[in-house]
Amino acid sequence: MTPEQYVQQKAAASGSSFYYAFLFLPAPRRAAITAFYGFCREVDDVVDEVSDAGVARTKLAWWQAEVAQSFAGRATHPVMQALMPHVAAYGIEERHLQAVIDGCQMDLEQTRYLDFPGLSRYCQLVAGVVGEVAARIFGQTDDRTTEYAHTLGLAFQLTNIIRDVGEDAMMGRIYLPVAELQQFDVKAHEILKRQYSERFTALMRFQAERAHRLYDEALALLPTGDRRAQKPGLMMASIYRTLLREIEHDGFQVLHQRVSLTPLRKLWLAWKVQALDRL
């Protein structure tokens, strides 16, 4: 299997919303974003799939070294071998990849966040930087697009957090800020035991409203001149926001299940943005 086939398989197997946005890109940009997505999946899987925290730390340290030596011209992992031919063309820097690894390391060190600013710092690393790199690959021409990309990345990550509350709790993680749990009188043990309540629903509605505000803010930040190039990001926004609305419509039943959209629906939403420019 070639490095390019490896990352393609990684992206397709994930079933991610990102994959559907990639389909509409020209071949060179599609190859670059698929390789970058493969890198993000690899380091994220270290945290999600390795149960021993010490082993996970060792693996992330290996990735830090692999990124450094890849930018020195000595890539050994197929993901880095697939990505490195594209870094110069799209302005991808070592600091971007190291930031993603730093975000994954936070998952090993921290399972709670006291307040939203603390959570935002984590989201900046695991989603904002990813958005920044993606915007460059898609064809960013305006510096202001970076702020749009970081804001949209934060909206995506908050949507993920809402969707995955129950799943994350099973792994001992609660990303909802402690201050907001207290504000709505929701106890951590209720989430860990998958106990629904009106208080929990109110807390989740508060989270969803903030995510919606960030989607609106991101779209307002996108410079008109970059709108066409950034259509893949807008496709993802349409898919993620539709998912958020499904969760809302379902009454935030996220403790015992993972709400998702069908592949066909994701493809339809992506096509609507591509062909009709409709979110």
XYZ file of C-alpha atoms in Angstrom:
279
model
C 0.000 0.000 0.000
C 1.382 3.424 -0.941
C 1.309 6.328 1.558
C -1.411 7.941 -0.575
C -3.544 4.779 -0.483
C -2.983 4.538 3.275
C -4.352 8.028 4.020
C -7.184 7.595 1.513
C -8.257 4.409 3.290
C -7.959 6.171 6.651
C -10.222 9.020 5.519
C -12.826 6.821 3.825
C -13.037 4.342 6.722
C -13.666 7.095 9.275
C -17.066 8.023 7.798
C -16.261 11.584 8.808
C -18.161 14.596 7.501
C -14.795 15.913 6.338
C -14.543 13.125 3.781
C -17.634 14.304 1.902
C -16.242 17.807 1.593
C -12.947 16.446 0.213
C -14.726 14.766 -2.701
C -15.370 18.071 -4.472
C -11.772 19.330 -4.345
C -9.312 19.291 -7.263
C -6.937 16.292 -7.048
C -3.836 18.075 -5.585
C -5.814 19.802 -2.829
C -7.760 16.614 -2.152
C -4.500 14.694 -1.757
C -3.146 17.320 0.664
C -6.239 17.530 2.878
C -6.630 13.727 2.914
C -3.027 13.343 4.109
C -3.476 16.046 6.750
C -6.728 14.463 7.923
C -4.906 11.121 8.117
C -2.298 12.707 10.400
C -5.017 14.156 12.663
C -6.733 10.762 12.848
C -3.501 8.962 13.715
C -2.637 11.172 16.682
C -6.263 11.375 17.857
C -6.523 7.581 17.804
C -3.570 7.368 20.193
C -5.705 9.008 22.881
C -8.967 7.249 22.005
C -7.652 3.716 21.493
C -4.669 3.341 23.872
C -5.977 2.616 27.359
C -2.621 2.958 29.153
C -1.854 6.678 29.540
C 1.889 6.025 29.806
C 1.899 4.146 26.497
C -0.188 6.906 24.897
C 2.301 9.569 26.076
C 5.169 7.543 24.613
C 3.343 7.251 21.284
C 2.604 10.987 21.159
C 6.268 11.707 21.936
C 7.141 9.458 18.983
C 4.798 11.526 16.799
C 6.424 14.769 17.965
C 9.808 13.382 16.890
C 8.385 12.027 13.618
C 6.936 15.450 12.719
C 10.253 17.160 13.506
C 12.297 14.720 11.436
C 9.737 14.815 8.608
C 10.251 18.565 8.269
C 13.986 17.809 8.248
C 13.417 15.542 5.240
C 13.259 12.138 6.975
C 9.592 11.076 7.113
C 9.111 7.395 8.029
C 5.354 7.055 8.700
C 3.098 6.716 5.621
C 0.937 9.624 6.803
C 3.925 11.958 6.900
C 5.252 10.560 3.624
C 1.895 11.404 2.043
C 1.713 14.867 3.616
C 5.232 16.249 3.210
C 5.112 16.738 -0.602
C 2.285 19.261 -0.019
C 3.547 21.341 2.913
C 5.426 23.971 0.889
C 2.588 24.512 -1.617
C -0.015 25.143 1.081
C 2.017 26.808 3.825
C 1.706 23.947 6.310
C 4.259 24.417 9.088
C 5.706 22.125 11.724
C 4.088 24.250 14.461
C 0.632 23.381 13.076
C 1.176 19.640 13.419
C 2.862 19.970 16.820
C -0.125 22.009 18.052
C -2.501 19.174 17.110
C -0.309 16.743 19.082
C -0.286 19.179 22.027
C -4.095 19.155 21.988
C -4.132 15.357 22.090
C -1.692 15.455 25.019
C -4.153 17.668 26.893
C -6.635 14.788 26.689
C -4.168 12.636 28.618
C -3.558 15.256 31.302
C -7.021 16.758 31.721
C -10.506 15.239 31.859
C -12.374 18.343 33.108
C -12.327 22.058 32.234
C -13.192 24.641 34.866
C -14.636 27.223 32.497
C -15.266 27.983 28.834
C -12.014 29.946 28.284
C -10.105 26.842 29.435
C -12.103 24.620 27.095
C -11.543 27.116 24.263
C -7.769 26.794 24.622
C -8.087 23.034 24.139
C -10.437 23.488 21.156
C -7.979 25.946 19.621
C -5.352 23.192 19.432
C -7.488 20.250 18.306
C -9.867 22.151 16.003
C -8.838 25.777 15.427
C -5.392 24.882 14.092
C -6.940 22.113 11.982
C -9.306 24.702 10.496
C -6.391 27.024 9.797
C -4.449 24.364 7.886
C -7.571 23.242 6.013
C -8.310 26.829 4.931
C -4.791 27.109 3.508
C -5.174 23.867 1.573
C -8.593 24.904 0.242
C -7.027 28.028 -1.291
C -7.065 30.890 1.225
C -6.004 34.242 -0.278
C -7.072 36.644 2.492
C -5.400 36.731 5.942
C -8.795 37.366 7.555
C -9.893 33.870 6.532
C -7.702 32.467 9.326
C -9.984 33.966 11.986
C -13.014 32.507 10.171
C -11.330 29.085 10.121
C -10.509 29.146 13.845
C -14.043 30.231 14.744
C -15.603 27.565 12.544
C -13.249 24.957 14.019
C -14.433 25.924 17.507
C -18.076 25.547 16.389
C -17.269 22.079 14.989
C -15.546 20.999 18.180
C -18.404 22.196 20.385
C -20.811 20.255 18.151
C -18.629 17.166 18.625
C -18.617 17.694 22.384
C -22.429 17.926 22.436
C -22.783 14.813 20.251
C -20.255 12.773 22.259
C -21.218 13.624 25.862
C -22.211 10.043 26.672
C -19.354 8.435 24.752
C -16.755 10.716 26.360
C -18.207 10.082 29.814
C -17.635 6.338 29.324
C -13.933 7.179 28.951
C -14.015 9.335 32.091
C -14.014 12.675 30.244
C -16.521 15.500 30.625
C -15.717 18.437 28.365
C -18.688 20.537 29.511
C -17.149 23.244 31.736
C -17.480 22.664 35.493
C -18.744 26.244 35.985
C -21.600 25.569 33.551
C -22.471 22.221 35.146
C -22.782 24.142 38.407
C -24.772 26.936 36.739
C -27.423 24.404 35.639
C -27.091 22.235 38.762
C -26.037 19.157 36.771
C -23.784 16.782 38.698
C -20.907 14.968 36.992
C -22.120 11.622 38.362
C -25.478 12.137 36.603
C -23.680 12.364 33.260
C -21.447 9.390 34.084
C -24.580 7.378 34.973
C -26.422 8.629 31.851
C -29.206 10.269 33.844
C -31.367 12.685 31.858
C -33.176 15.604 33.486
C -34.694 18.971 32.631
C -31.531 20.516 34.097
C -29.375 18.487 31.699
C -31.538 19.500 28.737
C -31.247 23.177 29.732
C -27.462 22.810 30.013
C -27.259 21.231 26.555
C -29.521 23.883 25.043
C -27.103 26.486 26.412
C -24.198 24.630 24.735
C -26.068 24.378 21.416
C -26.992 28.075 21.396
C -23.330 28.990 21.856
C -22.319 26.686 18.998
C -24.950 28.286 16.740
C -23.611 31.746 17.601
C -20.121 30.604 16.609
C -21.375 29.239 13.269
C -23.023 32.604 12.568
C -19.904 34.471 13.675
C -17.652 32.321 11.473
C -19.790 32.798 8.382
C -19.820 36.559 8.962
C -16.005 36.559 9.220
C -15.409 34.787 5.879
C -14.175 37.360 3.338
C -16.276 37.405 0.159
C -13.201 36.885 -2.002
C -12.431 33.559 -0.310
C -15.978 32.193 -0.161
C -15.669 30.126 -3.346
C -12.341 28.565 -2.342
C -13.604 27.797 1.157
C -16.644 25.830 -0.025
C -15.355 22.564 1.504
C -15.401 24.242 4.934
C -18.897 25.545 4.232
C -19.971 22.010 3.298
C -18.713 20.786 6.664
C -20.524 23.674 8.361
C -23.769 22.615 6.682
C -23.291 18.978 7.723
C -22.252 19.753 11.302
C -24.970 22.329 11.839
C -27.607 19.952 10.484
C -26.323 17.352 12.952
C -26.589 19.890 15.771
C -30.185 20.644 14.794
C -30.972 16.914 14.737
C -29.617 16.587 18.274
C -31.727 19.568 19.369
C -34.820 18.145 17.674
C -34.164 14.844 19.446
C -34.186 16.583 22.842
C -30.428 16.130 23.432
C -30.637 12.345 23.829
C -26.843 12.096 23.719
C -26.008 10.214 26.915
C -26.936 6.735 25.669
C -26.335 7.089 21.925
C -24.314 8.896 19.270
C -26.601 10.808 16.922
C -25.374 10.832 13.313
C -26.439 11.652 9.763
C -26.541 9.018 7.019
C -23.764 9.086 4.381
C -26.356 9.920 1.716
C -27.603 12.910 3.686
C -24.054 14.183 4.217
C -23.373 13.875 0.499
C -26.619 15.730 -0.303
C -25.753 18.572 2.066
C -22.245 18.840 0.585
C -23.617 18.838 -2.970
C -26.122 21.595 -2.116
C -23.292 23.873 -1.026
C -21.157 22.975 -4.030
C -23.860 23.257 -6.702
C -26.332 25.738 -5.240
C -24.165 27.633 -2.719
C -26.837 26.907 -0.114
C -26.039 26.185 3.523
